[in-house]
Amino acid sequence: MDKGKIRLYDTYQGMIRPFKPIKDNEVDIYYCGPTVYNYVHLGNMRPAITFDLLSNFLSEVGYDVKLVSNYTDIDDKIIAESIKEGKSEKELSLFYIKAYEDCLNKLKISPLYYHPKASEYIDKMVDFIDDLIKDGKAYKAGNDIYFRVHSVPSYGKLSNQNLEELEAGKRIDVASGKEDPLDFVLWKLTDDQGIKFDTKIGLGRPGWHTECVCMVDDVFSSPLIDIHGGGFDLKFPHHENEIAQSLAHNNTTLANYWMHVGFLMTGGEKMSKSLGNSILAIDVLSRHLGEAVRLFFYQTNYRSPINYSEEILEECDKKINKYLSSIRRASVSLDYNNIKTDDLYDQEIYEELLEALADDLNTANALAVFDKAFKMLNSNSKNLDKLNAILNTIIKMSNVLGFKFNKYSLTDEERKLIDDYNKARSEKDYSKSDLLRAKLLEKNLI
Ligand code: AMP
Ligand code: ZN
């Protein structure tokens, strides 16, 4: 596919734009990952699925994609939870990172280029904040070090708000010593019982908004990457604050495209740990196939909200099982006839899938193309060359969509069963062939 056709919705500019990466053949993507203080809910998996799909797609059209997502393993919520559970903060965060990664695996998320942890970037954050202080863009007040929002006149562009609107009705908390209500914490000066670091800017720990700016700069060796993403809730204040720090320190907007994933909703509200309406990803993935969860999200545009529905997830399970049965039947027939060429595929329908995804990841259209390929598969069971080409196309498509379906290979025993069935039929031994046919049906081989 012509890479020039790719268009993505960029929240920063507020429109769909042709996608052009900084380097000719590489795409650098970073999305904000979870704060690891308890099990993630299903909504937290939507950004992971969306950016995995984007990465698969961009790789497939020929880019070398570097996909990075962080773990926020320093946070007041982690401290509170570790006290509650009687574990160290490190023990707690490693436990929930492992639980999150189990979910990524069940969803067949491809391995990331890197998965940095905030705790590994303290020195970098301290230097960054120190530079901002020296430049007059950050200041110490009361118990914290704050970012001076007024040093960045374009503050608010991402979330489409201006400084006056943002400040309207806000009052300065006099006790904090803040100069402006919008100024946000870069470094919390504290000697409480939570994790803290004795540094040149004082004893304490970093605020959330600085970590991603420092990790991007370090992991990609550049203060400007192609795509930065996360859920809609991160647009303001988190991403707005990341952009402000990046403009103040590096004179870049951190990324050329900002992508935001819509909320998973439940009972009319955003699914959220703090609202207490979480449906845990590990529970959903114990009831439903990982592929079915992906299918559930793909039915709606990634930017739109989507309602959690157990019934729709069950429908998705059924649909995935149907896909798997069709693949199995076609594989069996091809394997039995020793047709094993993997490289023949139907270019036309494959291009249709890529073009659907090139249109700002139009997954609903991509699924329609995928269904069309299955219709072709099911209606070409007798034409083995065609069947082979369509099956190969489906496998290729399923890799891009992240379903990662595999062809099925017959065991010797199954091959013999088919041989016996064919023999019984050719000898017109119908009672035997009926018996064998029932066995083959039971094993989902015909
Ligand atoms: P958190 O641990 O709350 O920082 O969230 C980790 C990621 O999940 C962020 O990119 C959030 O924007 C995203 N997220 C949180 N809640 C939802 C939701 N209900 N639907 C979609 N994404 C969400
Ligand atoms: Zn972030």
Short mmCIF file of C-alpha atoms and ligand atoms in Angstrom, two decimals:
data_model
loop_
_atom_site.label_atom_id
_atom_site.label_comp_id
_atom_site.label_asym_id
_atom_site.label_seq_id
_atom_site.Cartn_x
_atom_site.Cartn_y
_atom_site.Cartn_z
CA MET A 1 0.00 0.00 0.00
CA ASP A 2 1.09 3.53 -0.72
CA LYS A 3 2.20 4.89 2.66
CA GLY A 4 1.15 8.37 1.52
CA LYS A 5 -2.50 7.32 1.94
CA ILE A 6 -2.26 7.01 5.73
CA ARG A 7 -4.30 9.59 7.65
CA LEU A 8 -4.57 9.93 11.42
CA TYR A 9 -6.64 12.15 13.68
CA ASP A 10 -4.29 14.48 15.51
CA THR A 11 -5.82 15.93 18.67
CA TYR A 12 -3.22 18.71 18.81
CA GLN A 13 -4.32 20.15 15.47
CA GLY A 14 -7.90 18.95 15.98
CA MET A 15 -8.18 17.24 12.58
CA ILE A 16 -7.41 14.22 10.46
CA ARG A 17 -4.01 14.74 8.84
CA PRO A 18 -1.87 12.83 6.34
CA PHE A 19 0.68 10.87 8.32
CA LYS A 20 4.30 11.70 7.64
CA PRO A 21 6.91 10.46 10.09
CA ILE A 22 10.05 12.43 10.99
CA LYS A 23 12.38 9.77 9.57
CA ASP A 24 11.62 8.15 6.22
CA ASN A 25 11.32 4.56 7.37
CA GLU A 26 10.89 4.66 11.14
CA VAL A 27 7.89 5.51 13.31
CA ASP A 28 8.38 6.28 17.00
CA ILE A 29 5.29 5.87 19.17
CA TYR A 30 4.83 6.31 22.93
CA TYR A 31 1.61 5.83 24.86
CA CYS A 32 1.08 6.40 28.58
CA GLY A 33 0.73 3.14 30.44
CA PRO A 34 -0.90 2.24 33.74
CA THR A 35 -0.15 3.36 37.27
CA VAL A 36 0.58 -0.03 38.76
CA TYR A 37 -1.12 -0.05 42.17
CA ASN A 38 -3.86 -2.60 41.48
CA TYR A 39 -5.31 -4.80 38.76
CA VAL A 40 -6.07 -2.83 35.59
CA HIS A 41 -9.66 -2.61 34.39
CA LEU A 42 -10.76 -3.45 30.87
CA GLY A 43 -10.74 0.22 29.79
CA ASN A 44 -7.01 0.38 30.52
CA MET A 45 -6.49 -2.25 27.82
CA ARG A 46 -8.10 -0.14 25.08
CA PRO A 47 -5.02 2.07 24.51
CA ALA A 48 -2.78 -1.03 24.54
CA ILE A 49 -4.96 -2.72 21.89
CA THR A 50 -5.28 0.42 19.77
CA PHE A 51 -1.57 1.25 19.67
CA ASP A 52 -0.69 -2.40 19.08
CA LEU A 53 -3.01 -2.38 16.07
CA LEU A 54 -1.48 0.89 14.83
CA SER A 55 2.00 -0.57 15.26
CA ASN A 56 1.11 -3.82 13.43
CA PHE A 57 -0.41 -1.83 10.60
CA LEU A 58 2.51 0.59 10.22
CA SER A 59 4.98 -2.32 10.33
CA GLU A 60 3.00 -4.13 7.67
CA VAL A 61 3.16 -1.18 5.26
CA GLY A 62 6.94 -1.12 5.68
CA TYR A 63 7.87 1.09 8.63
CA ASP A 64 10.29 0.10 11.34
CA VAL A 65 8.04 0.83 14.33
CA LYS A 66 9.36 1.52 17.81
CA LEU A 67 6.43 1.25 20.21
CA VAL A 68 7.07 2.24 23.81
CA SER A 69 4.79 2.46 26.83
CA ASN A 70 5.69 3.23 30.42
CA TYR A 71 4.79 1.96 33.84
CA THR A 72 4.11 4.62 36.45
CA ASP A 73 5.60 2.87 39.46
CA ILE A 74 6.06 5.98 41.63
CA ASP A 75 2.83 7.54 42.79
CA ASP A 76 1.04 8.45 46.01
CA LYS A 77 -1.60 5.80 45.22
CA ILE A 78 1.14 3.15 45.10
CA ILE A 79 2.44 4.30 48.47
CA ALA A 80 -1.03 4.19 50.03
CA GLU A 81 -1.73 0.71 48.61
CA SER A 82 1.65 -0.70 49.66
CA ILE A 83 0.99 0.42 53.24
CA LYS A 84 -2.46 -1.18 53.05
CA GLU A 85 -1.15 -4.49 51.66
CA GLY A 86 1.96 -4.49 53.87
CA LYS A 87 4.30 -4.80 50.89
CA SER A 88 7.16 -2.64 49.67
CA GLU A 89 6.28 -0.27 46.82
CA LYS A 90 8.60 -2.17 44.51
CA GLU A 91 7.08 -5.53 45.40
CA LEU A 92 3.59 -4.14 44.87
CA SER A 93 4.32 -2.50 41.52
CA LEU A 94 6.17 -5.55 40.18
CA PHE A 95 3.22 -7.73 41.14
CA TYR A 96 0.74 -5.55 39.24
CA ILE A 97 3.09 -5.14 36.27
CA LYS A 98 3.16 -8.92 35.97
CA ALA A 99 -0.65 -9.06 36.19
CA TYR A 100 -0.90 -6.38 33.46
CA GLU A 101 1.57 -8.25 31.26
CA ASP A 102 -0.49 -11.44 31.62
CA CYS A 103 -3.40 -9.48 30.14
CA LEU A 104 -1.21 -8.14 27.30
CA ASN A 105 -0.24 -11.72 26.49
CA LYS A 106 -3.81 -12.94 26.49
CA LEU A 107 -4.67 -10.12 24.10
CA LYS A 108 -1.74 -11.14 21.87
CA ILE A 109 -0.20 -7.68 22.12
CA SER A 110 3.17 -7.83 20.29
CA PRO A 111 6.26 -7.28 22.46
CA LEU A 112 6.99 -3.58 22.85
CA TYR A 113 10.27 -1.98 21.82
CA TYR A 114 10.67 -0.91 25.46
CA HIS A 115 8.61 -0.73 28.63
CA PRO A 116 10.34 1.87 30.84
CA LYS A 117 9.52 2.33 34.53
CA ALA A 118 9.39 5.83 36.03
CA SER A 119 11.61 4.70 38.94
CA GLU A 120 14.50 4.14 36.50
CA TYR A 121 14.50 7.78 35.35
CA ILE A 122 14.90 9.73 38.59
CA ASP A 123 18.30 11.27 37.73
CA LYS A 124 17.03 12.33 34.34
CA MET A 125 13.91 13.93 35.89
CA VAL A 126 15.97 15.74 38.52
CA ASP A 127 18.29 17.24 35.87
CA PHE A 128 15.25 18.21 33.79
CA ILE A 129 13.52 19.97 36.69
CA ASP A 130 16.79 21.63 37.74
CA ASP A 131 17.15 23.04 34.21
CA LEU A 132 13.60 24.40 34.35
CA ILE A 133 14.30 26.11 37.70
CA LYS A 134 17.49 27.68 36.34
CA ASP A 135 15.56 28.89 33.29
CA GLY A 136 12.88 30.54 35.43
CA LYS A 137 10.21 28.08 34.24
CA ALA A 138 9.86 26.29 37.57
CA TYR A 139 10.01 27.44 41.19
CA LYS A 140 10.02 26.17 44.73
CA ALA A 141 7.07 27.13 46.88
CA GLY A 142 5.94 25.63 50.16
CA ASN A 143 6.44 21.88 50.01
CA ASP A 144 6.74 21.48 46.26
CA ILE A 145 8.48 22.51 43.07
CA TYR A 146 6.01 23.84 40.51
CA PHE A 147 6.00 24.37 36.78
CA ARG A 148 5.27 28.00 35.82
CA VAL A 149 2.44 27.51 33.30
CA HIS A 150 2.53 31.15 32.18
CA SER A 151 6.00 30.56 30.73
CA VAL A 152 4.25 28.68 27.89
CA PRO A 153 1.76 31.02 26.15
CA SER A 154 0.25 28.23 24.00
CA TYR A 155 -0.75 26.20 27.10
CA GLY A 156 -4.21 24.69 26.51
CA LYS A 157 -3.90 24.11 22.74
CA LEU A 158 -4.17 20.32 22.95
CA SER A 159 -7.36 20.39 25.00
CA ASN A 160 -8.62 23.37 23.03
CA GLN A 161 -8.81 25.78 25.97
CA ASN A 162 -7.03 29.08 26.49
CA LEU A 163 -5.30 30.30 29.63
CA GLU A 164 -8.09 32.73 30.58
CA GLU A 165 -10.77 30.04 30.26
CA LEU A 166 -8.70 27.64 32.27
CA GLU A 167 -8.13 30.16 35.01
CA ALA A 168 -11.70 31.41 35.20
CA GLY A 169 -13.16 30.65 38.60
CA LYS A 170 -10.00 29.04 39.93
CA ARG A 171 -8.52 30.36 43.14
CA ILE A 172 -4.97 30.02 44.35
CA ASP A 173 -4.61 27.77 47.31
CA VAL A 174 -2.78 30.28 49.50
CA ALA A 175 -1.24 27.58 51.68
CA SER A 176 0.51 25.97 48.69
CA GLY A 177 2.38 29.16 47.84
CA LYS A 178 1.60 28.64 44.15
CA GLU A 179 1.89 31.70 41.91
CA ASP A 180 -0.93 30.58 39.64
CA PRO A 181 -3.73 28.06 40.09
CA LEU A 182 -2.68 26.22 36.91
CA ASP A 183 0.92 25.65 38.03
CA PHE A 184 1.49 21.94 38.61
CA VAL A 185 3.83 19.90 40.78
CA LEU A 186 7.10 18.72 39.24
CA TRP A 187 8.71 17.50 42.46
CA LYS A 188 7.11 16.85 45.81
CA LEU A 189 9.48 17.84 48.62
CA THR A 190 8.79 15.41 51.41
CA ASP A 191 10.31 13.17 54.02
CA ASP A 192 7.15 11.11 54.54
CA GLN A 193 7.33 7.30 54.72
CA GLY A 194 6.83 6.86 50.95
CA ILE A 195 9.65 6.36 48.43
CA LYS A 196 11.89 9.44 48.20
CA PHE A 197 15.22 10.45 46.72
CA ASP A 198 17.86 12.75 48.17
CA THR A 199 18.76 14.94 45.19
CA LYS A 200 20.19 18.34 44.28
CA ILE A 201 16.64 19.76 44.01
CA GLY A 202 15.74 18.43 47.45
CA LEU A 203 14.52 15.29 49.20
CA GLY A 204 11.33 14.00 47.66
CA ARG A 205 9.81 12.34 44.60
CA PRO A 206 8.66 13.36 41.12
CA GLY A 207 5.18 14.36 40.07
CA TRP A 208 3.50 12.27 37.38
CA HIS A 209 3.71 14.74 34.47
CA THR A 210 7.50 14.86 34.15
CA GLU A 211 8.20 11.15 33.76
CA CYS A 212 6.88 10.68 30.20
CA VAL A 213 8.77 13.73 28.84
CA CYS A 214 12.05 12.38 30.23
CA MET A 215 11.42 8.79 29.14
CA VAL A 216 10.56 9.81 25.57
CA ASP A 217 13.74 11.88 25.31
CA ASP A 218 15.85 9.07 26.73
CA VAL A 219 14.37 6.00 25.02
CA PHE A 220 14.18 7.55 21.56
CA SER A 221 17.29 9.79 21.99
CA SER A 222 15.13 12.65 20.75
CA PRO A 223 12.82 15.20 22.39
CA LEU A 224 10.37 14.92 19.46
CA ILE A 225 8.72 11.70 18.27
CA ASP A 226 6.02 10.89 15.76
CA ILE A 227 3.04 9.81 17.87
CA HIS A 228 2.15 10.18 21.54
CA GLY A 229 -1.04 8.66 22.85
CA GLY A 230 -3.20 7.55 25.70
CA GLY A 231 -6.81 7.57 26.81
CA PHE A 232 -9.04 10.66 26.43
CA ASP A 233 -8.70 11.48 30.13
CA LEU A 234 -5.00 12.15 29.64
CA LYS A 235 -5.55 15.02 27.20
CA PHE A 236 -5.96 17.39 30.11
CA PRO A 237 -4.07 17.94 32.30
CA HIS A 238 -1.47 15.17 31.79
CA HIS A 239 -0.64 15.60 28.10
CA GLU A 240 -1.14 19.34 28.19
CA ASN A 241 1.43 19.45 31.00
CA GLU A 242 3.80 17.15 29.14
CA ILE A 243 3.66 19.44 26.09
CA ALA A 244 4.21 22.55 28.26
CA GLN A 245 7.34 21.04 29.84
CA SER A 246 8.65 19.88 26.50
CA LEU A 247 8.12 23.32 24.95
CA ALA A 248 9.77 24.99 27.95
CA HIS A 249 12.78 22.67 28.07
CA ASN A 250 13.26 21.35 24.51
CA ASN A 251 11.22 23.72 22.37
CA THR A 252 9.26 20.81 20.87
CA THR A 253 5.66 19.68 21.31
CA LEU A 254 7.04 16.23 22.25
CA ALA A 255 5.18 14.53 19.37
CA ASN A 256 3.96 15.49 15.91
CA TYR A 257 0.68 13.58 16.29
CA TRP A 258 -1.34 13.21 19.50
CA MET A 259 -3.82 10.34 19.54
CA HIS A 260 -6.49 9.78 22.17
CA VAL A 261 -8.53 6.66 22.71
CA GLY A 262 -12.20 6.93 23.74
CA PHE A 263 -13.48 5.65 27.05
CA LEU A 264 -14.82 2.26 27.87
CA MET A 265 -18.06 3.16 29.67
CA THR A 266 -20.22 1.30 32.11
CA GLY A 267 -23.62 2.39 33.42
CA GLY A 268 -23.24 5.68 31.52
CA GLU A 269 -19.95 6.56 33.19
CA LYS A 270 -16.28 6.19 32.31
CA MET A 271 -14.89 2.94 33.70
CA SER A 272 -12.47 4.11 36.34
CA LYS A 273 -10.64 2.86 39.40
CA SER A 274 -11.60 5.95 41.35
CA LEU A 275 -15.33 5.70 40.50
CA GLY A 276 -15.29 2.12 41.78
CA ASN A 277 -17.04 0.75 38.67
CA SER A 278 -14.06 -1.21 37.36
CA ILE A 279 -14.50 -4.52 35.57
CA LEU A 280 -11.08 -6.07 35.83
CA ALA A 281 -9.29 -7.07 32.64
CA ILE A 282 -8.11 -10.33 34.18
CA ASP A 283 -11.70 -11.31 35.01
CA VAL A 284 -12.97 -10.46 31.54
CA LEU A 285 -10.08 -12.39 30.00
CA SER A 286 -10.87 -15.42 32.11
CA ARG A 287 -14.43 -15.44 30.72
CA HIS A 288 -13.72 -14.41 27.13
CA LEU A 289 -11.13 -15.04 24.45
CA GLY A 290 -8.46 -12.36 24.05
CA GLU A 291 -9.37 -12.19 20.35
CA ALA A 292 -13.02 -11.62 21.31
CA VAL A 293 -12.03 -8.64 23.48
CA ARG A 294 -10.11 -7.17 20.54
CA LEU A 295 -13.11 -7.77 18.27
CA PHE A 296 -15.38 -6.06 20.81
CA PHE A 297 -13.24 -2.91 20.72
CA TYR A 298 -12.78 -2.97 16.94
CA GLN A 299 -16.52 -2.75 16.34
CA THR A 300 -16.38 0.92 17.41
CA ASN A 301 -14.03 3.65 16.17
CA TYR A 302 -11.13 3.94 18.60
CA ARG A 303 -11.95 7.59 19.32
CA SER A 304 -15.58 6.96 20.28
CA PRO A 305 -16.81 5.79 23.66
CA ILE A 306 -17.94 2.19 23.88
CA ASN A 307 -20.30 0.60 26.40
CA TYR A 308 -19.16 -2.49 28.26
CA SER A 309 -21.46 -5.38 27.42
CA GLU A 310 -21.15 -8.96 28.54
CA GLU A 311 -23.69 -10.00 25.86
CA ILE A 312 -21.69 -8.40 23.04
CA LEU A 313 -18.50 -10.02 24.37
CA GLU A 314 -20.28 -13.40 24.24
CA GLU A 315 -21.29 -12.69 20.64
CA CYS A 316 -17.65 -11.87 19.92
CA ASP A 317 -16.54 -15.21 21.41
CA LYS A 318 -18.98 -16.98 19.09
CA LYS A 319 -17.73 -15.05 16.10
CA ILE A 320 -14.08 -15.81 16.86
CA ASN A 321 -14.94 -19.51 17.25
CA LYS A 322 -16.67 -19.38 13.86
CA TYR A 323 -13.57 -17.83 12.32
CA LEU A 324 -11.44 -20.54 13.93
CA SER A 325 -13.69 -23.35 12.64
CA SER A 326 -13.53 -21.98 9.09
CA ILE A 327 -9.75 -21.74 9.29
CA ARG A 328 -9.51 -25.24 10.67
CA ARG A 329 -11.72 -26.76 7.96
CA ALA A 330 -9.84 -25.00 5.16
CA SER A 331 -6.45 -25.89 6.68
CA VAL A 332 -7.45 -29.54 6.98
CA SER A 333 -8.51 -29.74 3.37
CA LEU A 334 -5.30 -28.05 2.17
CA ASP A 335 -3.03 -30.03 4.46
CA TYR A 336 -4.68 -33.30 3.46
CA ASN A 337 -4.02 -32.46 -0.19
CA ASN A 338 -0.43 -31.37 0.56
CA ILE A 339 -0.95 -27.79 -0.54
CA LYS A 340 1.49 -25.90 1.62
CA THR A 341 2.52 -22.69 -0.20
CA ASP A 342 2.21 -19.82 2.26
CA ASP A 343 3.23 -16.94 0.03
CA LEU A 344 0.30 -16.92 -2.41
CA TYR A 345 -2.41 -14.50 -1.32
CA ASP A 346 -5.20 -12.33 -2.62
CA GLN A 347 -3.55 -8.95 -2.95
CA GLU A 348 -6.74 -7.09 -3.82
CA ILE A 349 -8.68 -7.90 -0.67
CA TYR A 350 -5.57 -7.54 1.45
CA GLU A 351 -5.10 -4.00 0.12
CA GLU A 352 -8.72 -3.28 1.06
CA LEU A 353 -7.95 -4.15 4.66
CA LEU A 354 -4.85 -1.92 4.72
CA GLU A 355 -6.78 0.94 3.14
CA ALA A 356 -9.49 0.69 5.79
CA LEU A 357 -6.83 0.94 8.51
CA ALA A 358 -5.04 3.76 6.69
CA ASP A 359 -8.22 5.79 7.21
CA ASP A 360 -7.49 6.69 10.85
CA LEU A 361 -7.69 3.01 11.86
CA ASN A 362 -11.22 2.43 10.60
CA THR A 363 -11.60 -0.92 12.33
CA ALA A 364 -15.31 -1.31 11.52
CA ASN A 365 -14.49 -1.22 7.80
CA ALA A 366 -11.46 -3.46 8.35
CA LEU A 367 -13.72 -6.04 10.02
CA ALA A 368 -16.14 -5.87 7.08
CA VAL A 369 -13.22 -6.73 4.76
CA PHE A 370 -12.16 -9.53 7.10
CA ASP A 371 -15.71 -10.96 7.00
CA LYS A 372 -15.70 -10.72 3.21
CA ALA A 373 -12.51 -12.81 3.13
CA PHE A 374 -14.20 -15.47 5.28
CA LYS A 375 -17.19 -15.54 2.93
CA MET A 376 -14.73 -16.17 0.09
CA LEU A 377 -13.06 -18.89 2.13
CA ASN A 378 -16.33 -20.65 2.86
CA SER A 379 -17.52 -20.47 -0.73
CA ASN A 380 -14.32 -21.82 -2.29
CA SER A 381 -13.95 -25.09 -0.45
CA LYS A 382 -13.65 -27.07 -3.70
CA ASN A 383 -11.16 -24.83 -5.53
CA LEU A 384 -8.03 -25.69 -3.54
CA ASP A 385 -5.67 -23.13 -5.12
CA LYS A 386 -8.13 -20.34 -4.47
CA LEU A 387 -8.85 -21.69 -1.01
CA ASN A 388 -5.14 -21.66 -0.25
CA ALA A 389 -4.70 -18.06 -1.44
CA ILE A 390 -7.66 -16.85 0.63
CA LEU A 391 -6.57 -18.75 3.72
CA ASN A 392 -3.09 -17.21 3.43
CA THR A 393 -4.71 -13.79 3.08
CA ILE A 394 -6.82 -14.36 6.18
CA ILE A 395 -3.76 -15.42 8.20
CA LYS A 396 -1.91 -12.28 7.05
CA MET A 397 -4.91 -10.08 7.89
CA SER A 398 -5.27 -11.73 11.28
CA ASN A 399 -1.67 -10.84 12.08
CA VAL A 400 -2.29 -7.17 11.35
CA LEU A 401 -5.51 -7.18 13.38
CA GLY A 402 -3.67 -8.88 16.22
CA PHE A 403 -5.80 -12.05 16.22
CA LYS A 404 -2.72 -13.98 15.08
CA PHE A 405 -4.66 -16.99 13.84
CA ASN A 406 -2.67 -20.05 12.78
CA LYS A 407 -3.27 -22.69 10.16
CA TYR A 408 -4.08 -26.11 11.49
CA SER A 409 -1.93 -29.16 10.67
CA LEU A 410 -3.36 -32.67 10.69
CA THR A 411 -2.01 -35.28 13.05
CA ASP A 412 -1.19 -38.71 11.57
CA GLU A 413 -4.21 -40.15 13.33
CA GLU A 414 -6.53 -37.49 11.85
CA ARG A 415 -5.06 -38.01 8.40
CA LYS A 416 -5.76 -41.74 8.69
CA LEU A 417 -9.34 -41.03 9.77
CA ILE A 418 -9.90 -38.98 6.61
CA ASP A 419 -8.25 -41.70 4.51
CA ASP A 420 -10.57 -44.30 6.02
CA TYR A 421 -13.60 -42.09 5.45
CA ASN A 422 -12.70 -41.52 1.79
CA LYS A 423 -12.06 -45.22 1.31
CA ALA A 424 -15.41 -46.20 2.88
CA ARG A 425 -17.17 -43.72 0.60
CA SER A 426 -15.47 -44.94 -2.53
CA GLU A 427 -16.36 -48.51 -1.56
CA LYS A 428 -19.94 -47.36 -0.94
CA ASP A 429 -19.76 -48.71 2.62
CA TYR A 430 -22.26 -46.13 3.87
CA SER A 431 -22.72 -47.36 7.41
CA LYS A 432 -18.96 -47.13 7.94
CA SER A 433 -18.63 -43.79 6.18
CA ASP A 434 -21.50 -42.33 8.27
CA LEU A 435 -19.73 -43.44 11.42
CA LEU A 436 -16.44 -41.93 10.32
CA ARG A 437 -18.15 -38.76 9.16
CA ALA A 438 -19.65 -38.32 12.62
CA LYS A 439 -16.17 -38.70 14.10
CA LEU A 440 -14.73 -36.13 11.69
CA LEU A 441 -17.53 -33.67 12.49
CA GLU A 442 -16.97 -34.15 16.19
CA LYS A 443 -13.29 -33.29 15.72
CA ASN A 444 -14.25 -30.28 13.58
CA LEU A 445 -12.28 -31.66 10.65
CA ILE A 446 -14.97 -31.30 7.97
P1 AMP B 1 -4.21 5.00 34.48
O1 AMP B 1 -3.56 3.84 35.15
O2 AMP B 1 -5.50 5.44 35.10
O3 AMP B 1 -3.25 6.15 34.28
O4 AMP B 1 -4.63 4.54 32.99
C1 AMP B 1 -3.78 3.89 32.06
C2 AMP B 1 -4.29 4.13 30.66
O5 AMP B 1 -5.65 3.68 30.49
C3 AMP B 1 -4.29 5.61 30.26
O6 AMP B 1 -3.91 5.74 28.90
C4 AMP B 1 -5.74 6.01 30.44
O7 AMP B 1 -6.08 7.10 29.65
C5 AMP B 1 -6.45 4.75 29.97
N1 AMP B 1 -7.82 4.63 30.50
C6 AMP B 1 -8.20 4.74 31.80
N2 AMP B 1 -9.55 4.54 31.91
C7 AMP B 1 -10.01 4.27 30.66
C8 AMP B 1 -11.31 3.94 30.12
N3 AMP B 1 -12.39 3.86 30.88
N4 AMP B 1 -11.40 3.73 28.79
C9 AMP B 1 -10.31 3.81 28.00
N5 AMP B 1 -9.07 4.10 28.43
C10 AMP B 1 -8.91 4.33 29.76
ZN ZN B 2 2.30 10.19 30.20
#
